[in-house]
Amino acid sequence: MLLLVLVSRGASASPSLRVSHVQFSGKVLNRADGTYAALKPLAEAMGVRVLTSGFGLWVGSEPPDPMPAVEAGRVMVGDQKLVVVEDPDGEDFVQAESFCRAIGGIVHWHDAELDLSPPPQKDHGPRVISSGASQLKRRDPSTFFFQ
């Protein structure tokens, strides 16, 4: 499944952020240093989790053991620490393009829109189909025929 996040680049009063061509449910802030999106809804849309780690936050699919100590005002994404901006309501925001790159996502600019896609899902090998006592791997063409 490929998700597409669209962010409007420009000086609009209310920046547009879309996930799979549906309006993004989180808040978006347009700042001089980039477009920021609410961290938790953006992470959810990109297929990763947000957890507290030390005084800061950690983002990824599977939490490491032990969790790294992250300082306040930062979020650890992969091996990078990104700045977290807090709005007056206490919601955490990250720079959308940097966040996408840090999780291994794909970033494309198309005219005035930023297209963000999450990283491709990993191939977990051939699908195993159970057939009684034996198991057949579908990558072998001979398994498609009765013998």
Coordinates of C-alpha atoms in Angstrom, one line a residue:
M1 CA 0.0 0.0 0.0
L2 CA 1.5 3.3 -1.0
L3 CA 0.4 6.5 0.9
L4 CA 0.9 9.9 -0.7
V5 CA 1.1 13.0 1.4
L6 CA 0.7 16.3 -0.4
V7 CA 1.8 19.6 1.2
S8 CA 1.2 22.9 -0.4
R9 CA 4.4 25.0 -0.6
G10 CA 3.9 28.7 -0.6
A11 CA 2.5 31.5 1.6
S12 CA -1.0 30.4 1.9
A13 CA -2.9 31.2 5.0
S14 CA -4.0 27.6 5.5
P15 CA -1.5 25.1 4.0
S16 CA -2.9 22.0 2.4
L17 CA -1.8 18.5 3.6
R18 CA -3.2 15.4 2.0
V19 CA -2.7 11.7 2.7
S20 CA -3.7 9.4 -0.2
H21 CA -5.6 12.3 -1.7
V22 CA -7.8 12.7 1.4
Q23 CA -7.5 15.8 3.6
F24 CA -5.0 15.3 6.4
S25 CA -6.7 15.2 9.8
G26 CA -3.8 16.8 11.8
K27 CA -2.8 20.5 12.0
V28 CA -0.3 22.0 9.6
L29 CA 2.0 25.0 10.2
N30 CA 3.7 27.0 7.5
R31 CA 6.9 28.5 8.8
A32 CA 9.9 30.3 7.3
D33 CA 12.0 27.1 7.6
G34 CA 9.5 24.7 6.1
T35 CA 6.1 23.1 6.4
Y36 CA 5.4 21.4 9.8
A37 CA 2.8 18.8 10.5
A38 CA 1.4 17.5 13.7
L39 CA 3.8 14.6 14.7
K40 CA 1.4 11.9 15.8
P41 CA -1.1 12.1 12.9
L42 CA 1.8 12.4 10.4
A43 CA 3.5 9.3 11.9
E44 CA 0.3 7.4 11.8
A45 CA -0.3 8.3 8.2
M46 CA 3.3 7.2 7.4
G47 CA 2.9 3.9 9.2
V48 CA 5.2 4.4 12.2
R49 CA 4.7 4.8 16.0
V50 CA 5.5 7.6 18.4
L51 CA 6.8 6.7 21.9
T52 CA 8.2 8.7 24.8
S53 CA 11.9 8.2 25.1
G54 CA 13.8 10.0 27.9
F55 CA 12.5 13.6 27.9
G56 CA 11.9 13.5 24.1
L57 CA 10.2 11.2 21.6
W58 CA 11.1 8.2 19.5
V59 CA 9.6 7.3 16.1
G60 CA 9.8 3.9 14.3
S61 CA 8.0 0.7 13.6
E62 CA 9.7 -1.5 16.3
P63 CA 11.1 0.2 19.5
P64 CA 14.7 -0.6 20.3
D65 CA 15.7 -2.3 23.5
P66 CA 16.8 -0.4 25.4
M67 CA 15.1 2.8 24.3
P68 CA 17.6 5.7 23.7
A69 CA 17.6 8.7 25.9
V70 CA 16.3 11.6 23.8
E71 CA 16.5 15.2 25.1
A72 CA 13.4 17.4 25.4
G73 CA 12.3 19.2 22.2
R74 CA 13.7 16.4 20.0
V75 CA 12.4 13.3 18.3
M76 CA 14.7 10.5 17.3
V77 CA 13.8 9.1 13.8
G78 CA 16.1 6.4 12.7
D79 CA 19.5 7.6 13.6
Q80 CA 18.6 11.3 13.3
K81 CA 17.3 13.7 15.9
L82 CA 14.8 16.2 14.6
V83 CA 13.6 19.4 16.3
V84 CA 10.1 19.3 17.7
V85 CA 8.1 22.5 17.7
E86 CA 5.2 22.8 20.2
D87 CA 2.2 24.9 19.3
P88 CA 0.3 27.0 22.0
D89 CA -2.1 24.1 22.5
G90 CA 0.8 21.8 23.4
E91 CA 0.7 19.7 20.2
D92 CA 4.1 18.5 18.8
F93 CA 5.1 19.4 15.2
V94 CA 8.0 18.3 12.9
Q95 CA 9.2 19.5 9.6
A96 CA 7.3 17.2 7.2
E97 CA 10.0 16.8 4.5
S98 CA 12.8 16.1 7.0
F99 CA 10.6 13.6 8.9
C100 CA 9.7 11.7 5.7
R101 CA 13.4 11.5 4.7
A102 CA 14.4 10.4 8.2
I103 CA 12.0 7.4 8.1
G104 CA 13.3 6.4 4.7
G105 CA 10.4 7.8 2.8
I106 CA 10.4 9.4 -0.7
V107 CA 10.2 13.2 -1.2
H108 CA 9.2 14.8 -4.6
W109 CA 8.4 18.4 -5.4
H110 CA 5.7 18.9 -8.0
D111 CA 5.3 22.6 -8.8
A112 CA 3.9 24.0 -5.5
E113 CA 3.2 20.7 -3.8
L114 CA 5.4 18.5 -1.7
D115 CA 4.7 14.7 -2.3
L116 CA 5.7 12.5 0.6
S117 CA 5.5 8.7 0.4
P118 CA 6.4 6.3 3.3
P119 CA 9.2 3.8 2.8
P120 CA 8.3 0.7 0.8
Q121 CA 7.3 -2.2 2.9
K122 CA 9.9 -4.9 3.2
D123 CA 9.5 -8.2 1.4
H124 CA 9.3 -11.0 4.0
G125 CA 10.2 -13.8 1.5
P126 CA 7.9 -16.2 -0.3
R127 CA 4.4 -16.8 0.9
V128 CA 4.2 -20.4 2.3
I129 CA 1.0 -22.2 1.6
S130 CA 0.1 -25.2 3.8
S131 CA -1.0 -28.3 1.9
G132 CA -1.6 -31.1 4.5
A133 CA 1.8 -32.2 5.9
S134 CA 3.9 -30.5 3.3
Q135 CA 4.4 -26.8 2.6
L136 CA 4.8 -25.4 -0.9
K137 CA 6.6 -22.2 -1.7
R138 CA 4.9 -20.3 -4.5
R139 CA 8.2 -19.1 -6.1
D140 CA 8.7 -22.5 -7.5
P141 CA 6.6 -22.8 -10.7
S142 CA 6.2 -26.5 -10.3
T143 CA 4.1 -25.9 -7.2
F144 CA 1.3 -24.5 -9.4
F145 CA 0.6 -27.9 -10.9
F146 CA -0.7 -31.2 -9.5
Q147 CA 1.8 -34.1 -9.8

